[in-house]
Amino acid sequence: MTDINAHPSLASLPYLPYLDGAGNLNSDYQGQVGVYAVFDADKTLQFIGYSRDVALSLKQHFVRQSDKCYWLKVVTINRPSRSVLENIRDAWISENGTMPPGNGDGEAAWTEAINVKPLMTPEEQQQYQQASGDPLAETKVLKNIARRVEADIFAVLEKRGLQEQLRFNPKLKEQGLLDLK
């Protein structure tokens, strides 16, 4: 952990693998407050974020953007302070020279639950339109679409080598959203 006044530069931190050799997500930062930078396979900076639980945030990003999550750099702080976290994030963005794609127009893909509605197949769109006006039927269709998208995501994560079990929030599936529980 770093103290509130010491801000290591992004370049000074070591690259850490997103997945360990056993196929598990890095859990060294579970419950820790900090700032983190996510890099793709070529070590190109993709996103810089901060969190009250860095490990949980890293899991969420992996599920949402697994093709861009290969390396990370992390600094933790002893006491939660939004202004300190934002200052470190902003310093790292400045040090990078350009806005990482995940901190610009693509930020929602990194920070918000996965909305399955835009991912509907034509058949699913038809089913959803037929259920329109019947909240129970709409919920059932959305839940089934969410389950299909969830299976697709898990297949991609398995290809990446993830061995860890992840679980999406079942209540959000009813709204057509996928986010880890």
mmCIF file of C-alpha atoms in Angstrom:
data_model
loop_
_atom_site.group_PDB
_atom_site.id
_atom_site.type_symbol
_atom_site.label_atom_id
_atom_site.label_comp_id
_atom_site.label_asym_id
_atom_site.label_seq_id
_atom_site.Cartn_x
_atom_site.Cartn_y
_atom_site.Cartn_z
ATOM 1 C CA MET A 1 0.000 0.000 0.000
ATOM 2 C CA THR A 2 1.108 3.508 -0.640
ATOM 3 C CA ASP A 3 0.607 6.485 1.581
ATOM 4 C CA ILE A 4 -1.728 9.229 0.468
ATOM 5 C CA ASN A 5 1.025 11.630 -0.617
ATOM 6 C CA ALA A 6 3.166 9.159 -2.592
ATOM 7 C CA HIS A 7 1.967 8.498 -6.126
ATOM 8 C CA PRO A 8 4.088 6.033 -8.072
ATOM 9 C CA SER A 9 4.245 6.708 -11.788
ATOM 10 C CA LEU A 10 2.506 4.219 -14.044
ATOM 11 C CA ALA A 11 5.814 3.403 -15.758
ATOM 12 C CA SER A 12 7.462 2.539 -12.424
ATOM 13 C CA LEU A 13 4.989 -0.237 -11.581
ATOM 14 C CA PRO A 14 5.506 -3.841 -12.718
ATOM 15 C CA TYR A 15 3.133 -5.542 -15.164
ATOM 16 C CA LEU A 16 1.097 -8.234 -13.431
ATOM 17 C CA PRO A 17 -0.716 -10.981 -15.347
ATOM 18 C CA TYR A 18 -4.501 -10.747 -15.305
ATOM 19 C CA LEU A 19 -4.750 -14.537 -14.964
ATOM 20 C CA ASP A 20 -2.329 -16.627 -12.943
ATOM 21 C CA GLY A 21 -0.841 -19.897 -14.175
ATOM 22 C CA ALA A 22 -3.784 -21.847 -12.752
ATOM 23 C CA GLY A 23 -6.331 -19.779 -14.710
ATOM 24 C CA ASN A 24 -7.567 -17.713 -11.767
ATOM 25 C CA LEU A 25 -8.061 -13.964 -11.689
ATOM 26 C CA ASN A 26 -5.607 -11.962 -9.630
ATOM 27 C CA SER A 27 -7.116 -11.852 -6.132
ATOM 28 C CA ASP A 28 -4.194 -10.128 -4.380
ATOM 29 C CA TYR A 29 -6.243 -6.946 -4.139
ATOM 30 C CA GLN A 30 -9.475 -8.328 -2.707
ATOM 31 C CA GLY A 31 -11.078 -5.730 -0.449
ATOM 32 C CA GLN A 32 -8.302 -3.224 -1.116
ATOM 33 C CA VAL A 33 -8.814 0.373 -2.213
ATOM 34 C CA GLY A 34 -6.703 1.440 -5.133
ATOM 35 C CA VAL A 35 -6.096 2.580 -8.684
ATOM 36 C CA TYR A 36 -5.405 0.119 -11.478
ATOM 37 C CA ALA A 37 -4.461 0.193 -15.135
ATOM 38 C CA VAL A 38 -5.554 -2.543 -17.562
ATOM 39 C CA PHE A 39 -3.487 -3.460 -20.618
ATOM 40 C CA ASP A 40 -4.148 -5.649 -23.642
ATOM 41 C CA ALA A 41 -1.945 -8.543 -24.834
ATOM 42 C CA ASP A 42 0.497 -6.066 -26.427
ATOM 43 C CA LYS A 43 0.703 -4.094 -23.146
ATOM 44 C CA THR A 44 -1.193 -1.172 -24.657
ATOM 45 C CA LEU A 45 -3.084 0.760 -21.987
ATOM 46 C CA GLN A 46 -6.854 0.207 -22.308
ATOM 47 C CA PHE A 47 -8.423 1.524 -19.094
ATOM 48 C CA ILE A 48 -7.528 3.193 -15.794
ATOM 49 C CA GLY A 49 -9.953 2.898 -12.911
ATOM 50 C CA TYR A 50 -10.177 3.090 -9.159
ATOM 51 C CA SER A 51 -12.189 1.048 -6.717
ATOM 52 C CA ARG A 52 -12.953 0.241 -3.089
ATOM 53 C CA ASP A 53 -12.408 -3.421 -4.029
ATOM 54 C CA VAL A 54 -9.833 -3.635 -6.789
ATOM 55 C CA ALA A 55 -10.152 -7.430 -7.202
ATOM 56 C CA LEU A 56 -13.930 -7.231 -7.733
ATOM 57 C CA SER A 57 -13.554 -4.430 -10.272
ATOM 58 C CA LEU A 58 -10.905 -6.425 -12.146
ATOM 59 C CA LYS A 59 -13.304 -9.385 -12.336
ATOM 60 C CA GLN A 60 -16.069 -7.159 -13.720
ATOM 61 C CA HIS A 61 -13.744 -5.748 -16.379
ATOM 62 C CA PHE A 62 -12.573 -9.233 -17.356
ATOM 63 C CA VAL A 63 -16.158 -10.365 -17.915
ATOM 64 C CA ARG A 64 -17.026 -7.228 -19.905
ATOM 65 C CA GLN A 65 -13.788 -6.789 -21.888
ATOM 66 C CA SER A 66 -11.843 -10.070 -21.690
ATOM 67 C CA ASP A 67 -10.099 -9.457 -25.010
ATOM 68 C CA LYS A 68 -8.506 -6.305 -23.569
ATOM 69 C CA CYS A 69 -7.532 -7.652 -20.124
ATOM 70 C CA TYR A 70 -4.120 -9.331 -20.171
ATOM 71 C CA TRP A 71 -1.923 -7.194 -17.920
ATOM 72 C CA LEU A 72 -2.464 -4.816 -15.042
ATOM 73 C CA LYS A 73 -0.659 -2.382 -12.794
ATOM 74 C CA VAL A 74 -2.047 -1.557 -9.368
ATOM 75 C CA VAL A 75 -1.373 0.804 -6.498
ATOM 76 C CA THR A 76 -3.363 0.595 -3.265
ATOM 77 C CA ILE A 77 -3.905 3.238 -0.614
ATOM 78 C CA ASN A 78 -4.360 2.897 3.143
ATOM 79 C CA ARG A 79 -7.376 5.162 3.573
ATOM 80 C CA PRO A 80 -10.195 5.581 1.064
ATOM 81 C CA SER A 81 -10.087 9.017 -0.516
ATOM 82 C CA ARG A 82 -11.865 9.695 -3.775
ATOM 83 C CA SER A 83 -9.749 12.782 -4.449
ATOM 84 C CA VAL A 84 -6.489 10.841 -3.985
ATOM 85 C CA LEU A 85 -7.741 8.030 -6.231
ATOM 86 C CA GLU A 86 -8.861 10.493 -8.904
ATOM 87 C CA ASN A 87 -5.534 12.343 -8.703
ATOM 88 C CA ILE A 88 -3.576 9.130 -9.259
ATOM 89 C CA ARG A 89 -5.854 8.105 -12.132
ATOM 90 C CA ASP A 90 -5.564 11.532 -13.757
ATOM 91 C CA ALA A 91 -1.765 11.547 -13.328
ATOM 92 C CA TRP A 92 -1.518 8.148 -15.011
ATOM 93 C CA ILE A 93 -3.744 9.264 -17.895
ATOM 94 C CA SER A 94 -1.557 12.351 -18.299
ATOM 95 C CA GLU A 95 1.609 10.232 -18.137
ATOM 96 C CA ASN A 96 0.197 7.986 -20.865
ATOM 97 C CA GLY A 97 -0.089 10.993 -23.198
ATOM 98 C CA THR A 98 -3.462 9.983 -24.619
ATOM 99 C CA MET A 99 -6.804 9.029 -23.136
ATOM 100 C CA PRO A 100 -7.074 5.227 -22.866
ATOM 101 C CA PRO A 101 -9.983 3.947 -25.018
ATOM 102 C CA GLY A 102 -11.831 2.666 -21.943
ATOM 103 C CA ASN A 103 -11.755 6.067 -20.278
ATOM 104 C CA GLY A 104 -13.161 7.893 -23.296
ATOM 105 C CA ASP A 105 -16.155 7.032 -25.445
ATOM 106 C CA GLY A 106 -15.820 3.332 -24.586
ATOM 107 C CA GLU A 107 -16.109 3.799 -20.825
ATOM 108 C CA ALA A 108 -19.609 2.294 -20.491
ATOM 109 C CA ALA A 109 -18.365 -1.033 -21.850
ATOM 110 C CA TRP A 110 -15.899 -1.153 -18.954
ATOM 111 C CA THR A 111 -18.045 0.196 -16.118
ATOM 112 C CA GLU A 112 -21.703 -0.683 -16.713
ATOM 113 C CA ALA A 113 -23.589 -3.962 -16.598
ATOM 114 C CA ILE A 114 -23.859 -5.782 -19.922
ATOM 115 C CA ASN A 115 -27.184 -4.952 -21.563
ATOM 116 C CA VAL A 116 -28.358 -7.999 -23.542
ATOM 117 C CA LYS A 117 -31.023 -6.171 -25.571
ATOM 118 C CA PRO A 118 -28.608 -4.972 -28.282
ATOM 119 C CA LEU A 119 -27.261 -8.547 -28.474
ATOM 120 C CA MET A 120 -30.619 -10.131 -29.374
ATOM 121 C CA THR A 121 -30.807 -12.407 -32.383
ATOM 122 C CA PRO A 122 -33.590 -11.671 -34.897
ATOM 123 C CA GLU A 123 -35.560 -14.594 -33.415
ATOM 124 C CA GLU A 124 -35.135 -13.194 -29.894
ATOM 125 C CA GLN A 125 -36.198 -9.735 -31.078
ATOM 126 C CA GLN A 126 -39.379 -11.278 -32.468
ATOM 127 C CA GLN A 127 -40.047 -13.132 -29.209
ATOM 128 C CA TYR A 128 -39.490 -9.927 -27.237
ATOM 129 C CA GLN A 129 -41.855 -7.963 -29.489
ATOM 130 C CA GLN A 130 -44.515 -10.662 -29.123
ATOM 131 C CA ALA A 131 -44.176 -10.459 -25.335
ATOM 132 C CA SER A 132 -44.523 -6.662 -25.395
ATOM 133 C CA GLY A 133 -47.157 -5.431 -22.972
ATOM 134 C CA ASP A 134 -46.998 -8.550 -20.804
ATOM 135 C CA PRO A 135 -44.401 -7.824 -18.083
ATOM 136 C CA LEU A 136 -44.145 -11.467 -17.026
ATOM 137 C CA ALA A 137 -43.568 -12.664 -20.595
ATOM 138 C CA GLU A 138 -41.069 -9.850 -21.256
ATOM 139 C CA THR A 139 -39.121 -10.817 -18.129
ATOM 140 C CA LYS A 140 -39.048 -14.463 -19.194
ATOM 141 C CA VAL A 141 -37.753 -13.591 -22.679
ATOM 142 C CA LEU A 142 -35.106 -11.227 -21.279
ATOM 143 C CA LYS A 143 -33.984 -13.861 -18.781
ATOM 144 C CA ASN A 144 -33.575 -16.437 -21.562
ATOM 145 C CA ILE A 145 -31.604 -13.977 -23.688
ATOM 146 C CA ALA A 146 -29.418 -13.147 -20.690
ATOM 147 C CA ARG A 147 -28.759 -16.868 -20.155
ATOM 148 C CA ARG A 148 -27.697 -17.282 -23.795
ATOM 149 C CA VAL A 149 -25.381 -14.256 -23.650
ATOM 150 C CA GLU A 150 -24.031 -15.497 -20.305
ATOM 151 C CA ALA A 151 -23.176 -18.871 -21.889
ATOM 152 C CA ASP A 152 -21.451 -17.061 -24.779
ATOM 153 C CA ILE A 153 -19.406 -14.982 -22.315
ATOM 154 C CA PHE A 154 -18.406 -18.048 -20.296
ATOM 155 C CA ALA A 155 -17.293 -19.801 -23.502
ATOM 156 C CA VAL A 156 -15.042 -16.845 -24.347
ATOM 157 C CA LEU A 157 -13.653 -16.735 -20.798
ATOM 158 C CA GLU A 158 -12.963 -20.463 -20.903
ATOM 159 C CA LYS A 159 -11.026 -19.997 -24.160
ATOM 160 C CA ARG A 160 -8.959 -17.362 -22.378
ATOM 161 C CA GLY A 161 -8.090 -20.031 -19.801
ATOM 162 C CA LEU A 162 -10.266 -18.896 -16.883
ATOM 163 C CA GLN A 163 -10.755 -21.734 -14.409
ATOM 164 C CA GLU A 164 -12.396 -19.683 -11.676
ATOM 165 C CA GLN A 165 -16.165 -19.925 -11.243
ATOM 166 C CA LEU A 166 -18.026 -16.652 -11.722
ATOM 167 C CA ARG A 167 -21.707 -15.989 -11.117
ATOM 168 C CA PHE A 168 -23.945 -13.313 -12.571
ATOM 169 C CA ASN A 169 -26.596 -11.627 -10.445
ATOM 170 C CA PRO A 170 -29.833 -13.563 -11.203
ATOM 171 C CA LYS A 171 -32.102 -10.598 -10.356
ATOM 172 C CA LEU A 172 -30.436 -8.418 -12.995
ATOM 173 C CA LYS A 173 -30.987 -11.068 -15.674
ATOM 174 C CA GLU A 174 -34.723 -10.392 -15.377
ATOM 175 C CA GLN A 175 -33.968 -6.832 -16.518
ATOM 176 C CA GLY A 176 -31.765 -8.005 -19.388
ATOM 177 C CA LEU A 177 -28.556 -7.069 -17.590
ATOM 178 C CA LEU A 178 -25.486 -9.118 -16.716
ATOM 179 C CA ASP A 179 -23.237 -8.154 -13.829
ATOM 180 C CA LEU A 180 -21.280 -10.312 -11.420
ATOM 181 C CA LYS A 181 -22.844 -11.067 -8.064
#
